[in-house]
């Protein structure tokens, strides 16, 4: 009978197994809630995203018919320094990347026995460079954080750290699942500084992460952000979303006013129907609306679904002044007190009789027997100037 003996003592195997169990898969946490409008009606079909402090998406869900959502994320164990203790290397060395496989970010331990300048590069399996950066690295342990974003194809990538007299490489597997992870980048976490949490995981207790309620493809709602605790199951309760409010800017050209009346106010500001009525001042008349609405009617209806710009144009009224001549003579029209508009213009009328005629009187909208009269044109006016033939006596002496 063939027997196989282990060269590793049972106690060591037990400790290794215990360590494996302690470093078991990361814990999973849920953030739940309900989206409602200001009338407490549930909002279905809206996208809710969980973002970390770098505004990188780490979870998402879509609200159901009751407006409920559930955001699920996992915690990753915090890294310990793989180069600490008696096994501190005396050469430039890369540790194993974690997590691996990853999406979209992974961390690779790096030890430098002395201060150095290094070039850090990521290559795809074809040997093509996809990321590159330079760094001044002090002696000690560090972490190189690689973020491949969400645009690169999945597969195996090579991280290479190269400097004067050394070149070390590490293989890692990228799993692309279409999750946006921000801009691709390489960062070095220097020894002694707190590490940055990875997208899709949270590493520190008793701090807060920010998640945003984002309504994709719908500009009706304003974005709302709430703070949620990390590494805890958390129920946000009802989240009341705010509808966007829009400004309605009305410019007046001329003299007049515009009344605004909400016609069909809904439970939110977006989509509100407003009736606008243009009122000209005395002596003015309304001409047209321009801007986001082109109409000539003084009363219009406009739906506020975005910022609106309108101009109401008024012009001063013009009136005819008709003068009738009875007899023979002329009337000289002279503007006496011209204002900056035609309405209310003061006009002096002077009657000039023809040869052999004399002025008698004014009639219609003017009266008097003086040859000169003043009239204010604030509406259509009709004036009559009456002249009669002069009569001369013929005295005969015999």
Short mmCIF file of C-alpha atoms in Angstrom, two decimals:
data_model
loop_
_atom_site.label_atom_id
_atom_site.label_comp_id
_atom_site.label_asym_id
_atom_site.label_seq_id
_atom_site.Cartn_x
_atom_site.Cartn_y
_atom_site.Cartn_z
CA UNK A 1 0.00 0.00 0.00
CA UNK A 2 1.32 3.40 -0.99
CA UNK A 3 1.24 6.00 1.73
CA UNK A 4 1.80 9.68 1.25
CA UNK A 5 3.17 11.62 4.18
CA UNK A 6 2.84 15.36 4.50
CA UNK A 7 6.00 17.29 5.21
CA UNK A 8 3.94 19.99 6.95
CA UNK A 9 2.98 19.39 10.59
CA UNK A 10 -0.73 19.13 11.34
CA UNK A 11 -0.64 22.14 13.66
CA UNK A 12 0.71 24.34 10.86
CA UNK A 13 -1.94 23.04 8.46
CA UNK A 14 -4.63 23.86 11.06
CA UNK A 15 -3.28 27.39 11.49
CA UNK A 16 -3.19 27.86 7.73
CA UNK A 17 -6.78 26.69 7.46
CA UNK A 18 -7.79 28.97 10.29
CA UNK A 19 -6.12 31.89 8.55
CA UNK A 20 -7.93 31.03 5.35
CA UNK A 21 -11.25 31.03 7.20
CA UNK A 22 -10.48 34.34 8.84
CA UNK A 23 -9.69 35.78 5.43
CA UNK A 24 -12.91 34.31 4.07
CA UNK A 25 -14.93 36.06 1.37
CA UNK A 26 -15.87 39.63 2.08
CA UNK A 27 -19.07 40.52 3.91
CA UNK A 28 -22.05 41.76 1.91
CA UNK A 29 -24.19 44.73 2.92
CA UNK A 30 -27.44 46.23 1.66
CA UNK A 31 -28.77 49.78 1.47
CA UNK A 32 -32.51 49.95 0.93
CA UNK A 33 -35.04 52.71 0.53
CA UNK A 34 -38.11 54.01 -1.29
CA UNK A 35 -38.28 56.94 -3.73
CA UNK A 36 -41.41 59.09 -3.56
CA UNK A 37 -42.50 62.47 -4.89
CA UNK A 38 -43.67 65.31 -2.67
CA UNK A 39 -47.18 63.84 -2.65
CA UNK A 40 -45.69 60.59 -1.25
CA UNK A 41 -46.48 58.74 -4.49
CA UNK A 42 -43.90 56.01 -5.31
CA UNK A 43 -41.55 56.64 -8.24
CA UNK A 44 -40.93 53.53 -10.33
CA UNK A 45 -38.26 52.83 -12.94
CA UNK A 46 -35.68 55.29 -11.59
CA UNK A 47 -31.99 54.41 -11.32
CA UNK A 48 -30.32 54.64 -7.91
CA UNK A 49 -26.53 54.53 -7.73
CA UNK A 50 -24.15 54.06 -4.82
CA UNK A 51 -20.98 56.13 -5.24
CA UNK A 52 -17.82 56.16 -3.19
CA UNK A 53 -15.97 59.30 -2.16
CA UNK A 54 -14.40 59.47 -5.63
CA UNK A 55 -17.86 59.49 -7.24
CA UNK A 56 -17.16 56.03 -8.63
CA UNK A 57 -20.15 53.71 -8.95
CA UNK A 58 -20.00 50.67 -6.69
CA UNK A 59 -23.64 49.51 -6.87
CA UNK A 60 -26.89 50.37 -8.66
CA UNK A 61 -30.52 49.34 -8.78
CA UNK A 62 -33.81 50.40 -10.38
CA UNK A 63 -36.89 51.23 -8.33
CA UNK A 64 -39.83 48.85 -8.59
CA UNK A 65 -43.54 49.71 -8.83
CA UNK A 66 -43.53 50.68 -5.14
CA UNK A 67 -40.44 52.88 -5.59
CA UNK A 68 -38.22 50.45 -3.65
CA UNK A 69 -34.52 49.90 -4.35
CA UNK A 70 -31.72 47.75 -2.91
CA UNK A 71 -28.03 48.56 -3.27
CA UNK A 72 -25.70 45.64 -2.56
CA UNK A 73 -21.94 45.97 -2.08
CA UNK A 74 -19.15 43.86 -0.59
CA UNK A 75 -16.34 44.79 1.76
CA UNK A 76 -12.79 43.76 1.01
CA UNK A 77 -10.37 42.93 3.83
CA UNK A 78 -7.94 45.72 4.51
CA UNK A 79 -4.45 45.03 3.30
CA UNK A 80 -1.56 44.38 5.62
CA UNK A 81 2.00 45.10 4.73
CA UNK A 82 3.22 41.88 3.04
CA UNK A 83 6.81 42.97 3.46
CA UNK A 84 6.80 43.73 7.20
CA UNK A 85 8.67 41.81 9.86
CA UNK A 86 11.73 39.65 9.51
CA UNK A 87 11.05 38.88 5.87
CA UNK A 88 11.55 42.49 4.75
CA UNK A 89 13.10 42.17 1.26
CA UNK A 90 16.41 43.77 0.44
CA UNK A 91 15.56 44.30 -3.22
CA UNK A 92 12.83 45.93 -5.31
CA UNK A 93 9.86 43.59 -5.20
CA UNK A 94 6.17 43.41 -6.16
CA UNK A 95 3.66 41.48 -4.06
CA UNK A 96 0.50 39.74 -5.26
CA UNK A 97 -2.28 42.03 -6.52
CA UNK A 98 -5.58 42.08 -4.63
CA UNK A 99 -8.29 41.58 -5.56
CA UNK A 100 -7.34 39.43 -8.53
CA UNK A 101 -9.35 39.08 -10.75
CA UNK A 102 -10.54 42.69 -10.35
CA UNK A 103 -12.92 45.26 -11.77
CA UNK A 104 -12.03 48.02 -12.22
CA UNK A 105 -9.31 48.63 -9.60
CA UNK A 106 -6.66 46.49 -7.97
CA UNK A 107 -3.79 47.12 -5.56
CA UNK A 108 -0.26 45.73 -5.86
CA UNK A 109 2.17 45.92 -2.89
CA UNK A 110 5.62 47.26 -3.76
CA UNK A 111 8.78 47.45 -1.68
CA UNK A 112 11.72 49.74 -2.43
CA UNK A 113 14.93 49.23 -0.40
CA UNK A 114 16.04 52.78 -1.28
CA UNK A 115 14.75 56.02 -2.74
CA UNK A 116 14.25 55.75 -6.46
CA UNK A 117 12.60 57.21 -9.53
CA UNK A 118 10.38 54.67 -11.26
CA UNK A 119 8.23 54.36 -14.34
CA UNK A 120 5.03 52.35 -13.77
CA UNK A 121 3.40 50.89 -16.87
CA UNK A 122 0.45 48.60 -17.60
CA UNK A 123 0.49 46.48 -20.78
CA UNK A 124 -2.20 44.33 -22.32
CA UNK A 125 -1.57 40.72 -23.40
CA UNK A 126 -0.40 41.96 -26.82
CA UNK A 127 2.34 44.02 -25.21
CA UNK A 128 0.58 47.32 -25.95
CA UNK A 129 0.92 50.07 -23.37
CA UNK A 130 -2.43 51.12 -21.87
CA UNK A 131 -1.34 53.16 -18.82
CA UNK A 132 1.91 54.83 -17.82
CA UNK A 133 3.06 57.16 -15.07
CA UNK A 134 6.25 58.23 -13.32
CA UNK A 135 6.76 58.41 -9.56
CA UNK A 136 9.35 59.38 -6.97
CA UNK A 137 9.31 56.49 -4.50
CA UNK A 138 10.92 56.63 -1.07
CA UNK A 139 12.47 53.64 0.64
CA UNK A 140 9.89 51.37 2.27
CA UNK A 141 6.61 49.63 1.51
CA UNK A 142 4.02 51.12 -0.82
CA UNK A 143 0.86 50.20 -2.69
CA UNK A 144 0.40 50.74 -6.41
CA UNK A 145 -3.28 51.25 -7.20
CA UNK A 146 -4.34 50.56 -10.78
CA UNK A 147 -7.72 51.67 -12.10
CA UNK A 148 -8.55 50.42 -15.62
CA UNK A 149 -11.95 52.17 -15.73
CA UNK A 150 -14.73 50.60 -17.74
CA UNK A 151 -13.62 50.91 -21.36
CA UNK A 152 -10.81 48.38 -21.68
CA UNK A 153 -11.56 44.79 -22.66
CA UNK A 154 -11.31 42.05 -20.07
CA UNK A 155 -8.28 39.80 -19.98
CA UNK A 156 -4.79 39.56 -18.56
CA UNK A 157 -2.65 42.68 -18.02
CA UNK A 158 0.94 43.13 -16.91
CA UNK A 159 2.07 45.76 -14.39
CA UNK A 160 5.75 46.69 -14.74
CA UNK A 161 7.75 48.91 -12.37
CA UNK A 162 11.09 49.92 -13.83
CA UNK A 163 13.83 52.15 -12.53
CA UNK A 164 17.59 52.49 -12.44
CA UNK A 165 19.02 48.98 -12.06
CA UNK A 166 15.71 47.12 -11.56
CA UNK A 167 12.58 45.97 -13.40
CA UNK A 168 9.78 43.95 -11.75
CA UNK A 169 6.47 42.74 -13.20
CA UNK A 170 3.17 41.37 -11.94
CA UNK A 171 0.32 39.69 -13.87
CA UNK A 172 -3.33 40.51 -13.08
CA UNK A 173 -6.70 39.65 -14.59
CA UNK A 174 -9.26 42.35 -15.44
CA UNK A 175 -12.96 41.41 -15.50
CA UNK A 176 -14.89 44.01 -17.43
CA UNK A 177 -18.56 44.12 -16.47
CA UNK A 178 -19.40 47.53 -17.86
CA UNK A 179 -19.15 49.23 -14.47
CA UNK A 180 -17.88 52.77 -14.69
CA UNK A 181 -14.89 53.25 -12.42
CA UNK A 182 -13.83 56.79 -13.29
CA UNK A 183 -10.83 57.67 -15.41
CA UNK A 184 -8.11 55.02 -15.89
CA UNK A 185 -5.10 55.89 -13.73
CA UNK A 186 -2.15 54.63 -11.71
CA UNK A 187 -1.57 55.97 -8.20
CA UNK A 188 1.05 55.16 -5.58
CA UNK A 189 0.02 55.02 -1.93
CA UNK A 190 3.13 55.94 -0.02
CA UNK A 191 4.02 54.11 3.18
CA UNK A 192 2.33 55.43 6.31
CA UNK A 193 -0.66 56.98 4.47
CA UNK A 194 -4.20 55.64 4.57
CA UNK A 195 -5.15 53.60 1.56
CA UNK A 196 -7.98 54.57 -0.76
CA UNK A 197 -11.06 52.29 -0.66
CA UNK A 198 -11.51 50.23 -3.78
CA UNK A 199 -14.59 50.64 -5.97
CA UNK A 200 -17.04 47.94 -5.04
CA UNK A 201 -15.71 47.70 -1.51
CA UNK A 202 -15.35 49.66 1.69
CA UNK A 203 -12.38 49.18 4.00
CA UNK A 204 -12.79 51.49 6.97
CA UNK A 205 -15.37 51.54 9.78
CA UNK A 206 -17.10 54.59 11.26
CA UNK A 207 -16.82 56.78 8.19
CA UNK A 208 -19.45 57.82 5.68
CA UNK A 209 -19.77 57.26 1.97
CA UNK A 210 -22.01 59.27 -0.31
CA UNK A 211 -24.60 57.77 -2.58
CA UNK A 212 -26.62 59.73 -5.11
CA UNK A 213 -30.12 59.25 -6.39
CA UNK A 214 -29.70 59.83 -10.12
CA UNK A 215 -32.61 59.75 -12.55
CA UNK A 216 -31.05 58.75 -15.85
CA UNK A 217 -32.68 59.88 -19.11
CA UNK A 218 -35.17 62.09 -17.23
CA UNK A 219 -34.43 65.72 -16.42
CA UNK A 220 -37.58 66.22 -14.31
CA UNK A 221 -35.92 65.57 -10.93
CA UNK A 222 -33.07 67.30 -9.19
CA UNK A 223 -30.24 65.02 -8.11
CA UNK A 224 -30.39 64.16 -4.43
CA UNK A 225 -27.44 62.97 -2.33
CA UNK A 226 -27.60 61.27 1.06
CA UNK A 227 -24.94 60.08 3.50
CA UNK A 228 -25.05 56.39 4.47
CA UNK A 229 -22.88 54.48 6.97
CA UNK A 230 -20.31 52.03 5.67
CA UNK A 231 -20.22 48.32 6.50
CA UNK A 232 -23.76 48.28 7.85
CA UNK A 233 -27.10 47.25 6.46
CA UNK A 234 -29.01 50.51 6.25
CA UNK A 235 -32.60 51.47 5.47
CA UNK A 236 -32.93 55.06 4.28
CA UNK A 237 -36.71 55.02 4.53
CA UNK A 238 -38.66 57.25 2.15
CA UNK A 239 -36.61 59.64 0.07
CA UNK A 240 -38.64 62.54 -1.30
CA UNK A 241 -37.28 63.68 -4.64
CA UNK A 242 -37.50 67.33 -5.61
CA UNK A 243 -38.79 68.34 -8.99
CA UNK A 244 -36.70 70.82 -10.88
CA UNK A 245 -37.84 74.43 -10.81
CA UNK A 246 -37.40 76.65 -13.85
CA UNK A 247 -37.22 80.39 -14.23
CA UNK A 248 -39.57 82.24 -16.57
CA UNK A 249 -37.89 85.47 -17.62
CA UNK A 250 -40.18 88.02 -19.27
CA UNK A 251 -38.72 91.14 -20.91
CA UNK A 252 -40.99 94.16 -21.52
CA UNK A 253 -40.32 96.25 -24.62
CA UNK A 254 -42.37 99.46 -24.57
CA UNK A 255 -44.84 100.24 -21.81
CA UNK A 256 -47.12 97.54 -20.45
CA UNK A 257 -47.30 94.63 -18.03
CA UNK A 258 -47.68 90.84 -18.12
CA UNK A 259 -49.77 88.86 -15.66
CA UNK A 260 -48.76 85.30 -14.83
CA UNK A 261 -51.39 82.80 -13.76
CA UNK A 262 -50.77 79.13 -13.04
CA UNK A 263 -53.47 77.20 -14.89
CA UNK A 264 -52.80 73.52 -14.25
CA UNK A 265 -50.41 73.23 -11.32
CA UNK A 266 -49.37 69.61 -10.89
CA UNK A 267 -47.73 68.01 -7.88
CA UNK A 268 -44.41 69.20 -9.17
CA UNK A 269 -43.03 72.32 -10.80
CA UNK A 270 -41.89 70.62 -13.98
CA UNK A 271 -44.68 70.72 -16.59
CA UNK A 272 -46.66 73.52 -14.92
CA UNK A 273 -49.02 75.27 -17.35
CA UNK A 274 -49.04 79.07 -17.09
CA UNK A 275 -51.33 81.62 -18.73
CA UNK A 276 -49.62 84.88 -19.68
CA UNK A 277 -51.67 88.00 -20.43
CA UNK A 278 -50.09 91.15 -21.86
CA UNK A 279 -51.66 94.43 -20.72
CA UNK A 280 -50.56 97.59 -22.58
CA UNK A 281 -50.39 100.87 -20.73
CA UNK A 282 -52.62 103.76 -21.77
CA UNK A 283 -51.71 104.93 -25.25
CA UNK A 284 -49.83 101.70 -26.03
CA UNK A 285 -50.85 98.51 -27.82
CA UNK A 286 -49.53 94.92 -27.61
CA UNK A 287 -47.68 93.67 -30.72
CA UNK A 288 -46.28 90.17 -30.14
CA UNK A 289 -44.49 87.58 -28.00
CA UNK A 290 -40.98 86.48 -28.97
CA UNK A 291 -38.29 84.20 -27.60
CA UNK A 292 -39.48 80.70 -26.67
CA UNK A 293 -42.99 81.56 -27.95
CA UNK A 294 -43.88 83.47 -31.11
CA UNK A 295 -47.49 84.66 -30.93
CA UNK A 296 -49.47 87.83 -31.63
CA UNK A 297 -52.34 87.08 -29.25
CA UNK A 298 -52.13 88.96 -25.96
CA UNK A 299 -53.13 85.80 -24.01
CA UNK A 300 -50.96 82.70 -24.39
CA UNK A 301 -50.43 79.39 -22.53
CA UNK A 302 -46.91 78.09 -21.90
CA UNK A 303 -45.79 74.83 -20.28
CA UNK A 304 -42.76 75.20 -18.00
CA UNK A 305 -40.63 72.12 -18.73
CA UNK A 306 -37.33 74.00 -18.87
CA UNK A 307 -36.01 77.52 -18.43
CA UNK A 308 -38.07 79.91 -20.56
CA UNK A 309 -37.24 83.33 -22.01
CA UNK A 310 -40.04 85.53 -23.36
CA UNK A 311 -40.28 89.10 -24.60
CA UNK A 312 -43.57 91.03 -24.68
CA UNK A 313 -43.39 93.90 -27.16
CA UNK A 314 -45.63 96.97 -26.94
CA UNK A 315 -45.67 99.97 -29.29
CA UNK A 316 -47.22 103.40 -28.84
CA UNK A 317 -50.55 104.00 -30.52
CA UNK A 318 -50.80 106.46 -33.43
CA UNK A 319 -53.96 108.48 -34.08
CA UNK A 320 -55.05 110.41 -37.19
CA UNK A 321 -55.86 114.10 -36.82
CA UNK A 322 -58.40 114.94 -39.52
CA UNK A 323 -58.97 118.64 -40.25
CA UNK A 324 -61.92 119.77 -42.37
CA UNK A 325 -61.74 123.14 -44.07
CA UNK A 326 -65.01 124.95 -44.60
CA UNK A 327 -64.52 127.97 -46.80
CA UNK A 328 -61.15 129.04 -48.00
CA UNK A 329 -58.09 128.92 -45.78
CA UNK A 330 -55.43 126.63 -44.33
CA UNK A 331 -54.57 125.20 -40.92
CA UNK A 332 -50.96 125.05 -39.82
CA UNK A 333 -50.20 122.04 -37.55
CA UNK A 334 -47.39 122.59 -35.10
CA UNK A 335 -46.28 120.11 -32.43
CA UNK A 336 -45.96 122.10 -29.26
CA UNK A 337 -44.96 119.61 -26.60
CA UNK A 338 -43.56 116.49 -28.21
CA UNK A 339 -43.15 113.60 -25.82
CA UNK A 340 -41.22 110.38 -26.41
CA UNK A 341 -44.35 108.73 -27.74
CA UNK A 342 -47.18 109.75 -30.02
CA UNK A 343 -49.98 109.21 -27.54
CA UNK A 344 -50.67 112.46 -25.67
CA UNK A 345 -48.83 114.69 -28.11
CA UNK A 346 -49.86 118.36 -27.73
CA UNK A 347 -50.50 120.06 -31.06
CA UNK A 348 -51.13 123.80 -31.72
CA UNK A 349 -53.45 124.53 -34.62
CA UNK A 350 -53.35 127.92 -36.30
CA UNK A 351 -56.05 128.90 -38.76
CA UNK A 352 -54.82 131.03 -41.67
CA UNK A 353 -57.70 132.41 -43.79
CA UNK A 354 -57.30 132.80 -47.50
CA UNK A 355 -57.35 136.20 -49.19
CA UNK A 356 -60.80 137.67 -48.87
CA UNK A 357 -61.77 135.23 -46.16
CA UNK A 358 -61.82 135.40 -42.36
CA UNK A 359 -61.67 132.71 -39.68
CA UNK A 360 -64.91 132.10 -37.83
CA UNK A 361 -64.52 129.20 -35.35
CA UNK A 362 -63.30 125.68 -34.54
CA UNK A 363 -65.64 122.72 -34.44
CA UNK A 364 -65.54 118.98 -33.69
CA UNK A 365 -62.93 118.01 -31.10
CA UNK A 366 -61.71 121.63 -30.87
CA UNK A 367 -63.72 124.75 -30.14
CA UNK A 368 -63.20 128.44 -29.90
CA UNK A 369 -63.01 131.47 -32.11
CA UNK A 370 -59.34 132.27 -31.66
CA UNK A 371 -57.26 131.47 -34.72
CA UNK A 372 -54.91 129.43 -32.54
CA UNK A 373 -56.00 126.42 -30.50
CA UNK A 374 -54.08 123.62 -28.73
CA UNK A 375 -55.28 120.01 -28.77
CA UNK A 376 -53.93 116.86 -27.06
CA UNK A 377 -53.90 113.82 -29.36
CA UNK A 378 -54.81 110.94 -27.04
CA UNK A 379 -57.30 109.33 -29.41
CA UNK A 380 -58.55 109.79 -32.94
CA UNK A 381 -59.43 113.50 -33.37
CA UNK A 382 -61.61 115.37 -35.86
CA UNK A 383 -61.36 119.16 -36.05
CA UNK A 384 -63.26 121.56 -38.29
CA UNK A 385 -61.97 125.05 -39.13
CA UNK A 386 -64.67 127.35 -40.48
CA UNK A 387 -63.90 130.36 -42.67
CA UNK A 388 -66.32 132.80 -44.29
CA UNK A 389 -65.95 135.33 -47.04
CA UNK A 390 -65.28 138.83 -45.98
CA UNK A 391 -68.01 141.35 -46.79
CA UNK A 392 -67.16 144.97 -47.41
CA UNK A 393 -69.74 147.88 -47.31
CA UNK A 394 -70.14 150.02 -50.43
CA UNK A 395 -70.90 153.65 -49.46
CA UNK A 396 -72.08 155.93 -52.31
CA UNK A 397 -72.38 159.68 -51.74
CA UNK A 398 -74.34 161.82 -54.25
#
